[in-house]
Amino acid sequence: MFSALKVAVGTVLEDIVLYNNQSFLVPLFLIALLFLWVTEKKKRLRVVLVYLVTALGVVFVCPLYAWIGIRIDAEIYYRVLWALPMGILVCYSVVKLMMRFRSIFSRGLVFVTALLVICINGDLVYTKTLHFKAVNAYHMPQQVIDVAEALKLDNYTPIAVLPAELLPFFRQYTADVFTPYGRNILEPSWNFSNALYDAMEGDKTYYDAVEVARCAREEHCAYVVLSCAKQIRGGMEEQNYFLLDFVQGYYIYMDYNYYDVYKEQGLLDDDVLQVGESKREGF
């Protein structure tokens, strides 16, 4: 137990160092908290900005609590720090310090000094390395939106399997298309596994059409979306699929088995019917 608590303490210290990065954020927060412990006299403010914040900080560094939190998920334990209002404490402390001086010059000096310290404490968010011009109103890759629109049906919610790079964004845009797995499968610590995901992502250079088709049918997928960056070993057409569309570097295949069922039930849009029938006639 002692060794486990020792590991927990080490993880907490590492989280604090990484959270602080190369800034003065944590030291400024501690200085502001100490300043308020000494100077804040209003009871309500002391409860919110001093007692509560101190209690949260103590809970975060508590070895027993840290051990429990790390056992649940060590990679996100640092998020407890998000509950600490560091920015509010620092700014309020600066204002309170300014008000302790009577002359405008002294107040201005405190203000300018604090402003400079805050400015050098981080990076300008509009630099080329941190700021990117949005390509759409959703602030996500355009190919995600285009693929999602190509998969949607007006009268039904189909199931589609997607390449891994689309998963983190797809559900942010739409819930009109189901997927057999989501972005959770990309997190190794969550220990999710799926045969279809292995078939889709097991090889970085090619897809095995036979294995992808077999696993996709087991997961009841009407659509299979494949990246053009990888080759397809064996044709999806040979597995009774047809190419519905090619969107932003992604092949969208539809299973003829589901196509026939959806067609009989009147669930398909006209554009899907047109492509499906033209492909069938081509065979």
PDB file of C-alpha atoms in Angstrom:
ATOM      1  CA  MET A   1       0.000   0.000   0.000  1.00  0.00           C
ATOM      2  CA  PHE A   2       2.846   2.384   0.847  1.00  0.00           C
ATOM      3  CA  SER A   3       4.454   1.833  -2.549  1.00  0.00           C
ATOM      4  CA  ALA A   4       1.126   2.487  -4.269  1.00  0.00           C
ATOM      5  CA  LEU A   5       0.704   5.775  -2.402  1.00  0.00           C
ATOM      6  CA  LYS A   6       4.273   6.700  -3.300  1.00  0.00           C
ATOM      7  CA  VAL A   7       3.479   6.146  -6.972  1.00  0.00           C
ATOM      8  CA  ALA A   8       0.324   8.244  -6.577  1.00  0.00           C
ATOM      9  CA  VAL A   9       2.324  11.122  -5.083  1.00  0.00           C
ATOM     10  CA  GLY A  10       4.787  10.913  -7.961  1.00  0.00           C
ATOM     11  CA  THR A  11       1.931  11.024 -10.480  1.00  0.00           C
ATOM     12  CA  VAL A  12       0.409  14.063  -8.757  1.00  0.00           C
ATOM     13  CA  LEU A  13       3.718  15.941  -8.846  1.00  0.00           C
ATOM     14  CA  GLU A  14       4.184  15.024 -12.493  1.00  0.00           C
ATOM     15  CA  ASP A  15       0.662  16.250 -13.318  1.00  0.00           C
ATOM     16  CA  ILE A  16       1.352  19.577 -11.609  1.00  0.00           C
ATOM     17  CA  VAL A  17       4.627  20.058 -13.493  1.00  0.00           C
ATOM     18  CA  LEU A  18       3.011  19.180 -16.830  1.00  0.00           C
ATOM     19  CA  TYR A  19      -0.028  21.356 -16.084  1.00  0.00           C
ATOM     20  CA  ASN A  20       2.207  24.293 -15.270  1.00  0.00           C
ATOM     21  CA  ASN A  21       4.388  23.546 -18.324  1.00  0.00           C
ATOM     22  CA  GLN A  22       6.904  26.390 -18.768  1.00  0.00           C
ATOM     23  CA  SER A  23       4.643  29.073 -17.313  1.00  0.00           C
ATOM     24  CA  PHE A  24       4.198  30.774 -13.930  1.00  0.00           C
ATOM     25  CA  LEU A  25       0.567  29.722 -13.620  1.00  0.00           C
ATOM     26  CA  VAL A  26       0.827  27.452 -10.585  1.00  0.00           C
ATOM     27  CA  PRO A  27       3.299  29.705  -8.677  1.00  0.00           C
ATOM     28  CA  LEU A  28       1.089  32.742  -9.369  1.00  0.00           C
ATOM     29  CA  PHE A  29      -1.933  30.818  -8.150  1.00  0.00           C
ATOM     30  CA  LEU A  30      -0.188  29.797  -4.917  1.00  0.00           C
ATOM     31  CA  ILE A  31       1.012  33.358  -4.299  1.00  0.00           C
ATOM     32  CA  ALA A  32      -2.516  34.702  -4.915  1.00  0.00           C
ATOM     33  CA  LEU A  33      -4.017  32.099  -2.584  1.00  0.00           C
ATOM     34  CA  LEU A  34      -1.534  32.938   0.176  1.00  0.00           C
ATOM     35  CA  PHE A  35      -2.196  36.650  -0.332  1.00  0.00           C
ATOM     36  CA  LEU A  36      -5.947  36.127   0.070  1.00  0.00           C
ATOM     37  CA  TRP A  37      -5.440  34.000   3.176  1.00  0.00           C
ATOM     38  CA  VAL A  38      -3.734  37.002   4.766  1.00  0.00           C
ATOM     39  CA  THR A  39      -5.737  39.920   3.389  1.00  0.00           C
ATOM     40  CA  GLU A  40      -9.288  38.794   2.565  1.00  0.00           C
ATOM     41  CA  LYS A  41     -11.654  39.767   5.383  1.00  0.00           C
ATOM     42  CA  LYS A  42     -15.076  39.265   3.817  1.00  0.00           C
ATOM     43  CA  LYS A  43     -16.493  35.992   5.084  1.00  0.00           C
ATOM     44  CA  ARG A  44     -18.352  34.991   1.923  1.00  0.00           C
ATOM     45  CA  LEU A  45     -15.332  35.600  -0.279  1.00  0.00           C
ATOM     46  CA  ARG A  46     -13.068  33.727   2.122  1.00  0.00           C
ATOM     47  CA  VAL A  47     -15.363  30.710   1.937  1.00  0.00           C
ATOM     48  CA  VAL A  48     -15.453  30.675  -1.892  1.00  0.00           C
ATOM     49  CA  LEU A  49     -11.983  31.900  -2.825  1.00  0.00           C
ATOM     50  CA  VAL A  50      -9.916  30.703   0.119  1.00  0.00           C
ATOM     51  CA  TYR A  51     -11.418  27.808   2.048  1.00  0.00           C
ATOM     52  CA  LEU A  52     -13.054  26.009  -0.869  1.00  0.00           C
ATOM     53  CA  VAL A  53     -10.075  26.448  -3.199  1.00  0.00           C
ATOM     54  CA  THR A  54      -7.655  25.300  -0.519  1.00  0.00           C
ATOM     55  CA  ALA A  55      -9.813  22.256   0.188  1.00  0.00           C
ATOM     56  CA  LEU A  56      -9.879  21.329  -3.512  1.00  0.00           C
ATOM     57  CA  GLY A  57      -6.115  21.696  -3.710  1.00  0.00           C
ATOM     58  CA  VAL A  58      -5.590  19.519  -0.654  1.00  0.00           C
ATOM     59  CA  VAL A  59      -7.916  16.871  -2.066  1.00  0.00           C
ATOM     60  CA  PHE A  60      -5.959  16.825  -5.331  1.00  0.00           C
ATOM     61  CA  VAL A  61      -2.595  16.252  -3.641  1.00  0.00           C
ATOM     62  CA  CYS A  62      -3.993  13.871  -1.013  1.00  0.00           C
ATOM     63  CA  PRO A  63      -2.176  10.546  -1.648  1.00  0.00           C
ATOM     64  CA  LEU A  64      -5.204   8.379  -0.810  1.00  0.00           C
ATOM     65  CA  TYR A  65      -7.597  10.332  -3.029  1.00  0.00           C
ATOM     66  CA  ALA A  66      -4.975  10.466  -5.779  1.00  0.00           C
ATOM     67  CA  TRP A  67      -4.470   6.712  -5.539  1.00  0.00           C
ATOM     68  CA  ILE A  68      -8.223   6.136  -5.976  1.00  0.00           C
ATOM     69  CA  GLY A  69      -8.479   8.611  -8.855  1.00  0.00           C
ATOM     70  CA  ILE A  70      -5.432   7.209 -10.637  1.00  0.00           C
ATOM     71  CA  ARG A  71      -6.787   3.680 -10.362  1.00  0.00           C
ATOM     72  CA  ILE A  72      -9.966   4.865 -12.081  1.00  0.00           C
ATOM     73  CA  ASP A  73      -8.138   6.701 -14.903  1.00  0.00           C
ATOM     74  CA  ALA A  74      -4.605   8.003 -14.450  1.00  0.00           C
ATOM     75  CA  GLU A  75      -4.601   9.898 -17.754  1.00  0.00           C
ATOM     76  CA  ILE A  76      -7.390  12.282 -16.752  1.00  0.00           C
ATOM     77  CA  TYR A  77      -6.697  12.695 -13.036  1.00  0.00           C
ATOM     78  CA  TYR A  78      -5.042  16.054 -13.739  1.00  0.00           C
ATOM     79  CA  ARG A  79      -8.466  17.420 -14.686  1.00  0.00           C
ATOM     80  CA  VAL A  80      -9.201  17.871 -10.996  1.00  0.00           C
ATOM     81  CA  LEU A  81      -7.011  20.961 -11.383  1.00  0.00           C
ATOM     82  CA  TRP A  82      -9.665  22.419 -13.671  1.00  0.00           C
ATOM     83  CA  ALA A  83     -11.851  22.896 -10.592  1.00  0.00           C
ATOM     84  CA  LEU A  84      -9.329  25.374  -9.178  1.00  0.00           C
ATOM     85  CA  PRO A  85     -10.217  28.934 -10.318  1.00  0.00           C
ATOM     86  CA  MET A  86      -6.586  29.920 -10.863  1.00  0.00           C
ATOM     87  CA  GLY A  87      -7.297  32.791 -13.241  1.00  0.00           C
ATOM     88  CA  ILE A  88     -10.004  34.250 -11.011  1.00  0.00           C
ATOM     89  CA  LEU A  89      -7.781  34.125  -7.927  1.00  0.00           C
ATOM     90  CA  VAL A  90      -4.843  35.770  -9.690  1.00  0.00           C
ATOM     91  CA  CYS A  91      -6.926  38.557 -11.211  1.00  0.00           C
ATOM     92  CA  TYR A  92      -8.867  39.218  -8.013  1.00  0.00           C
ATOM     93  CA  SER A  93      -5.627  39.327  -6.006  1.00  0.00           C
ATOM     94  CA  VAL A  94      -4.121  41.849  -8.431  1.00  0.00           C
ATOM     95  CA  VAL A  95      -7.171  44.105  -8.133  1.00  0.00           C
ATOM     96  CA  LYS A  96      -7.134  43.753  -4.349  1.00  0.00           C
ATOM     97  CA  LEU A  97      -3.427  44.605  -4.284  1.00  0.00           C
ATOM     98  CA  MET A  98      -4.032  47.677  -6.462  1.00  0.00           C
ATOM     99  CA  MET A  99      -6.715  48.919  -4.075  1.00  0.00           C
ATOM    100  CA  ARG A 100      -4.248  48.860  -1.183  1.00  0.00           C
ATOM    101  CA  PHE A 101      -2.389  51.774  -2.808  1.00  0.00           C
ATOM    102  CA  ARG A 102      -3.831  55.269  -2.837  1.00  0.00           C
ATOM    103  CA  SER A 103      -1.874  56.935  -5.631  1.00  0.00           C
ATOM    104  CA  ILE A 104      -2.827  56.389  -9.248  1.00  0.00           C
ATOM    105  CA  PHE A 105       0.866  55.879 -10.118  1.00  0.00           C
ATOM    106  CA  SER A 106       1.250  52.999  -7.647  1.00  0.00           C
ATOM    107  CA  ARG A 107      -1.944  51.363  -8.821  1.00  0.00           C
ATOM    108  CA  GLY A 108      -0.901  51.763 -12.426  1.00  0.00           C
ATOM    109  CA  LEU A 109       2.503  50.259 -11.671  1.00  0.00           C
ATOM    110  CA  VAL A 110       0.905  47.202 -10.072  1.00  0.00           C
ATOM    111  CA  PHE A 111      -1.486  46.880 -13.006  1.00  0.00           C
ATOM    112  CA  VAL A 112       1.224  47.130 -15.682  1.00  0.00           C
ATOM    113  CA  THR A 113       3.499  44.727 -13.814  1.00  0.00           C
ATOM    114  CA  ALA A 114       0.712  42.188 -13.430  1.00  0.00           C
ATOM    115  CA  LEU A 115      -0.230  42.588 -17.076  1.00  0.00           C
ATOM    116  CA  LEU A 116       3.346  41.971 -18.222  1.00  0.00           C
ATOM    117  CA  VAL A 117       3.672  38.899 -15.993  1.00  0.00           C
ATOM    118  CA  ILE A 118       0.426  37.468 -17.392  1.00  0.00           C
ATOM    119  CA  CYS A 119       1.492  38.223 -20.969  1.00  0.00           C
ATOM    120  CA  ILE A 120       4.845  36.461 -20.679  1.00  0.00           C
ATOM    121  CA  ASN A 121       3.108  33.617 -18.862  1.00  0.00           C
ATOM    122  CA  GLY A 122       1.684  32.149 -22.080  1.00  0.00           C
ATOM    123  CA  ASP A 123       1.636  32.272 -25.866  1.00  0.00           C
ATOM    124  CA  LEU A 124      -0.413  34.434 -28.187  1.00  0.00           C
ATOM    125  CA  VAL A 125      -3.250  32.214 -29.417  1.00  0.00           C
ATOM    126  CA  TYR A 126      -3.262  33.853 -32.845  1.00  0.00           C
ATOM    127  CA  THR A 127       0.246  32.788 -33.790  1.00  0.00           C
ATOM    128  CA  LYS A 128       0.660  30.552 -36.832  1.00  0.00           C
ATOM    129  CA  THR A 129       1.426  27.528 -34.684  1.00  0.00           C
ATOM    130  CA  LEU A 130      -1.638  27.800 -32.455  1.00  0.00           C
ATOM    131  CA  HIS A 131      -4.289  29.450 -34.612  1.00  0.00           C
ATOM    132  CA  PHE A 132      -5.842  27.947 -37.721  1.00  0.00           C
ATOM    133  CA  LYS A 133      -8.466  29.512 -39.918  1.00  0.00           C
ATOM    134  CA  ALA A 134     -11.739  27.607 -39.689  1.00  0.00           C
ATOM    135  CA  VAL A 135     -12.796  25.938 -42.936  1.00  0.00           C
ATOM    136  CA  ASN A 136     -16.448  25.701 -41.878  1.00  0.00           C
ATOM    137  CA  ALA A 137     -18.850  26.777 -39.144  1.00  0.00           C
ATOM    138  CA  TYR A 138     -18.335  23.521 -37.252  1.00  0.00           C
ATOM    139  CA  HIS A 139     -14.552  23.980 -36.852  1.00  0.00           C
ATOM    140  CA  MET A 140     -13.821  20.446 -37.987  1.00  0.00           C
ATOM    141  CA  PRO A 141     -12.307  18.834 -41.096  1.00  0.00           C
ATOM    142  CA  GLN A 142     -14.521  19.391 -44.109  1.00  0.00           C
ATOM    143  CA  GLN A 143     -14.198  15.773 -45.214  1.00  0.00           C
ATOM    144  CA  VAL A 144     -16.030  14.664 -42.060  1.00  0.00           C
ATOM    145  CA  ILE A 145     -19.008  16.817 -42.972  1.00  0.00           C
ATOM    146  CA  ASP A 146     -19.011  15.740 -46.621  1.00  0.00           C
ATOM    147  CA  VAL A 147     -18.789  12.035 -45.751  1.00  0.00           C
ATOM    148  CA  ALA A 148     -21.554  12.376 -43.147  1.00  0.00           C
ATOM    149  CA  GLU A 149     -23.843  14.105 -45.642  1.00  0.00           C
ATOM    150  CA  ALA A 150     -23.201  11.373 -48.206  1.00  0.00           C
ATOM    151  CA  LEU A 151     -24.189   8.696 -45.657  1.00  0.00           C
ATOM    152  CA  LYS A 152     -27.390  10.281 -44.348  1.00  0.00           C
ATOM    153  CA  LEU A 153     -30.788   8.952 -45.359  1.00  0.00           C
ATOM    154  CA  ASP A 154     -33.943  11.017 -45.010  1.00  0.00           C
ATOM    155  CA  ASN A 155     -36.105   8.137 -43.784  1.00  0.00           C
ATOM    156  CA  TYR A 156     -33.694   5.928 -41.854  1.00  0.00           C
ATOM    157  CA  THR A 157     -30.606   5.955 -39.623  1.00  0.00           C
ATOM    158  CA  PRO A 158     -28.087   3.554 -41.188  1.00  0.00           C
ATOM    159  CA  ILE A 159     -24.961   2.041 -39.644  1.00  0.00           C
ATOM    160  CA  ALA A 160     -21.605   2.886 -41.215  1.00  0.00           C
ATOM    161  CA  VAL A 161     -18.034   1.927 -40.396  1.00  0.00           C
ATOM    162  CA  LEU A 162     -15.485   4.730 -40.780  1.00  0.00           C
ATOM    163  CA  PRO A 163     -11.704   5.051 -40.911  1.00  0.00           C
ATOM    164  CA  ALA A 164     -10.190   5.886 -37.530  1.00  0.00           C
ATOM    165  CA  GLU A 165      -9.198   9.450 -38.437  1.00  0.00           C
ATOM    166  CA  LEU A 166     -12.854  10.438 -38.887  1.00  0.00           C
ATOM    167  CA  LEU A 167     -14.094   9.020 -35.584  1.00  0.00           C
ATOM    168  CA  PRO A 168     -13.075  11.896 -33.221  1.00  0.00           C
ATOM    169  CA  PHE A 169     -15.145  14.385 -35.244  1.00  0.00           C
ATOM    170  CA  PHE A 170     -17.995  12.407 -36.767  1.00  0.00           C
ATOM    171  CA  ARG A 171     -20.328  12.325 -33.771  1.00  0.00           C
ATOM    172  CA  GLN A 172     -19.751  16.028 -33.157  1.00  0.00           C
ATOM    173  CA  TYR A 173     -21.395  16.732 -36.476  1.00  0.00           C
ATOM    174  CA  THR A 174     -24.283  14.278 -36.719  1.00  0.00           C
ATOM    175  CA  ALA A 175     -26.249  11.610 -34.886  1.00  0.00           C
ATOM    176  CA  ASP A 176     -28.122  10.603 -38.051  1.00  0.00           C
ATOM    177  CA  VAL A 177     -25.648   7.812 -38.809  1.00  0.00           C
ATOM    178  CA  PHE A 178     -24.808   5.051 -36.336  1.00  0.00           C
ATOM    179  CA  THR A 179     -21.308   3.596 -36.056  1.00  0.00           C
ATOM    180  CA  PRO A 180     -20.326   0.187 -34.628  1.00  0.00           C
ATOM    181  CA  TYR A 181     -17.682   1.888 -32.466  1.00  0.00           C
ATOM    182  CA  GLY A 182     -16.692   5.447 -31.665  1.00  0.00           C
ATOM    183  CA  ARG A 183     -13.625   7.424 -30.684  1.00  0.00           C
ATOM    184  CA  ASN A 184     -13.433   5.482 -27.420  1.00  0.00           C
ATOM    185  CA  ILE A 185     -11.801   2.631 -29.288  1.00  0.00           C
ATOM    186  CA  LEU A 186      -8.867   4.927 -30.101  1.00  0.00           C
ATOM    187  CA  GLU A 187      -7.915   5.220 -26.425  1.00  0.00           C
ATOM    188  CA  PRO A 188      -5.623   2.279 -25.503  1.00  0.00           C
ATOM    189  CA  SER A 189      -6.206   2.799 -21.779  1.00  0.00           C
ATOM    190  CA  TRP A 190      -9.918   2.030 -22.197  1.00  0.00           C
ATOM    191  CA  ASN A 191      -9.115  -1.468 -23.495  1.00  0.00           C
ATOM    192  CA  PHE A 192     -11.870  -1.585 -26.107  1.00  0.00           C
ATOM    193  CA  SER A 193     -11.508  -4.135 -28.900  1.00  0.00           C
ATOM    194  CA  ASN A 194     -13.497  -4.860 -32.022  1.00  0.00           C
ATOM    195  CA  ALA A 195     -12.880  -7.289 -34.889  1.00  0.00           C
ATOM    196  CA  LEU A 196     -14.183  -4.797 -37.450  1.00  0.00           C
ATOM    197  CA  TYR A 197     -11.830  -2.102 -36.164  1.00  0.00           C
ATOM    198  CA  ASP A 198      -8.932  -4.551 -36.460  1.00  0.00           C
ATOM    199  CA  ALA A 199      -9.964  -5.318 -40.032  1.00  0.00           C
ATOM    200  CA  MET A 200     -10.156  -1.611 -40.858  1.00  0.00           C
ATOM    201  CA  GLU A 201      -7.016  -0.448 -39.069  1.00  0.00           C
ATOM    202  CA  GLY A 202      -4.899  -3.590 -38.646  1.00  0.00           C
ATOM    203  CA  ASP A 203      -2.749  -2.786 -41.670  1.00  0.00           C
ATOM    204  CA  LYS A 204      -1.595   0.719 -42.541  1.00  0.00           C
ATOM    205  CA  THR A 205      -1.185   0.082 -46.277  1.00  0.00           C
ATOM    206  CA  TYR A 206      -4.184  -1.950 -47.431  1.00  0.00           C
ATOM    207  CA  TYR A 207      -7.692  -3.214 -46.647  1.00  0.00           C
ATOM    208  CA  ASP A 208      -8.588  -6.879 -46.919  1.00  0.00           C
ATOM    209  CA  ALA A 209     -11.952  -6.616 -48.672  1.00  0.00           C
ATOM    210  CA  VAL A 210     -13.050 -10.110 -47.625  1.00  0.00           C
ATOM    211  CA  GLU A 211     -12.338  -9.508 -43.928  1.00  0.00           C
ATOM    212  CA  VAL A 212     -13.760  -5.979 -43.915  1.00  0.00           C
ATOM    213  CA  ALA A 213     -16.965  -7.127 -45.598  1.00  0.00           C
ATOM    214  CA  ARG A 214     -17.365 -10.113 -43.267  1.00  0.00           C
ATOM    215  CA  CYS A 215     -16.884  -8.054 -40.097  1.00  0.00           C
ATOM    216  CA  ALA A 216     -19.034  -5.188 -41.393  1.00  0.00           C
ATOM    217  CA  ARG A 217     -21.953  -7.560 -41.949  1.00  0.00           C
ATOM    218  CA  GLU A 218     -21.521  -9.002 -38.476  1.00  0.00           C
ATOM    219  CA  GLU A 219     -21.879  -5.440 -37.152  1.00  0.00           C
ATOM    220  CA  HIS A 220     -24.924  -4.805 -39.401  1.00  0.00           C
ATOM    221  CA  CYS A 221     -23.190  -2.018 -41.353  1.00  0.00           C
ATOM    222  CA  ALA A 222     -24.984  -0.866 -44.477  1.00  0.00           C
ATOM    223  CA  TYR A 223     -22.066   1.389 -45.413  1.00  0.00           C
ATOM    224  CA  VAL A 224     -18.319   0.866 -45.449  1.00  0.00           C
ATOM    225  CA  VAL A 225     -16.138   3.962 -45.805  1.00  0.00           C
ATOM    226  CA  LEU A 226     -12.555   3.324 -46.933  1.00  0.00           C
ATOM    227  CA  SER A 227      -9.689   5.773 -47.310  1.00  0.00           C
ATOM    228  CA  CYS A 228      -8.074   6.148 -50.725  1.00  0.00           C
ATOM    229  CA  ALA A 229      -4.713   6.388 -48.929  1.00  0.00           C
ATOM    230  CA  LYS A 230      -4.804   2.587 -48.533  1.00  0.00           C
ATOM    231  CA  GLN A 231      -5.079  -0.057 -51.218  1.00  0.00           C
ATOM    232  CA  ILE A 232      -7.953  -2.538 -51.285  1.00  0.00           C
ATOM    233  CA  ARG A 233      -6.880  -6.156 -51.570  1.00  0.00           C
ATOM    234  CA  GLY A 234      -9.704  -7.849 -53.414  1.00  0.00           C
ATOM    235  CA  GLY A 235     -12.640  -5.817 -54.642  1.00  0.00           C
ATOM    236  CA  MET A 236     -15.518  -4.720 -52.460  1.00  0.00           C
ATOM    237  CA  GLU A 237     -17.691  -5.301 -55.535  1.00  0.00           C
ATOM    238  CA  GLU A 238     -16.761  -8.973 -55.317  1.00  0.00           C
ATOM    239  CA  GLN A 239     -18.266  -8.981 -51.817  1.00  0.00           C
ATOM    240  CA  ASN A 240     -21.608  -7.711 -53.171  1.00  0.00           C
ATOM    241  CA  TYR A 241     -20.951  -4.019 -52.459  1.00  0.00           C
ATOM    242  CA  PHE A 242     -21.271  -1.119 -54.870  1.00  0.00           C
ATOM    243  CA  LEU A 243     -19.455   2.211 -54.865  1.00  0.00           C
ATOM    244  CA  LEU A 244     -22.041   4.767 -53.852  1.00  0.00           C
ATOM    245  CA  ASP A 245     -19.786   7.816 -53.881  1.00  0.00           C
ATOM    246  CA  PHE A 246     -16.228   9.112 -53.644  1.00  0.00           C
ATOM    247  CA  VAL A 247     -15.989  12.037 -51.231  1.00  0.00           C
ATOM    248  CA  GLN A 248     -12.901  13.977 -50.177  1.00  0.00           C
ATOM    249  CA  GLY A 249     -10.560  11.003 -50.597  1.00  0.00           C
ATOM    250  CA  TYR A 250     -12.949   8.388 -49.171  1.00  0.00           C
ATOM    251  CA  TYR A 251     -14.752   5.568 -50.982  1.00  0.00           C
ATOM    252  CA  ILE A 252     -18.287   5.017 -49.727  1.00  0.00           C
ATOM    253  CA  TYR A 253     -19.502   1.488 -50.382  1.00  0.00           C
ATOM    254  CA  MET A 254     -23.002   0.187 -49.740  1.00  0.00           C
ATOM    255  CA  ASP A 255     -23.897  -3.426 -49.099  1.00  0.00           C
ATOM    256  CA  TYR A 256     -26.362  -4.684 -51.733  1.00  0.00           C
ATOM    257  CA  ASN A 257     -27.965  -6.902 -49.089  1.00  0.00           C
ATOM    258  CA  TYR A 258     -29.025  -3.837 -47.107  1.00  0.00           C
ATOM    259  CA  TYR A 259     -29.730  -1.888 -50.271  1.00  0.00           C
ATOM    260  CA  ASP A 260     -32.361  -4.429 -51.332  1.00  0.00           C
ATOM    261  CA  VAL A 261     -33.989  -4.493 -47.891  1.00  0.00           C
ATOM    262  CA  TYR A 262     -34.046  -0.705 -47.596  1.00  0.00           C
ATOM    263  CA  LYS A 263     -35.373  -0.398 -51.156  1.00  0.00           C
ATOM    264  CA  GLU A 264     -38.216  -2.814 -50.465  1.00  0.00           C
ATOM    265  CA  GLN A 265     -39.154  -0.864 -47.330  1.00  0.00           C
ATOM    266  CA  GLY A 266     -38.971   2.484 -49.141  1.00  0.00           C
ATOM    267  CA  LEU A 267     -36.194   3.850 -46.943  1.00  0.00           C
ATOM    268  CA  LEU A 268     -33.699   4.928 -49.609  1.00  0.00           C
ATOM    269  CA  ASP A 269     -33.328   8.414 -51.026  1.00  0.00           C
ATOM    270  CA  ASP A 270     -33.698   8.898 -54.765  1.00  0.00           C
ATOM    271  CA  ASP A 271     -30.002   9.598 -55.331  1.00  0.00           C
ATOM    272  CA  VAL A 272     -29.022   6.350 -53.600  1.00  0.00           C
ATOM    273  CA  LEU A 273     -31.562   4.415 -55.681  1.00  0.00           C
ATOM    274  CA  GLN A 274     -30.253   5.952 -58.863  1.00  0.00           C
ATOM    275  CA  VAL A 275     -26.642   5.002 -58.118  1.00  0.00           C
ATOM    276  CA  GLY A 276     -27.557   1.539 -56.871  1.00  0.00           C
ATOM    277  CA  GLU A 277     -29.609   0.659 -59.916  1.00  0.00           C
ATOM    278  CA  SER A 278     -27.049   2.043 -62.353  1.00  0.00           C
ATOM    279  CA  LYS A 279     -24.295  -0.006 -60.713  1.00  0.00           C
ATOM    280  CA  ARG A 280     -26.462  -3.127 -60.795  1.00  0.00           C
ATOM    281  CA  GLU A 281     -27.187  -2.665 -64.478  1.00  0.00           C
ATOM    282  CA  GLY A 282     -23.475  -2.259 -65.052  1.00  0.00           C
ATOM    283  CA  PHE A 283     -22.900  -5.756 -63.690  1.00  0.00           C
TER     284      PHE A 283
END
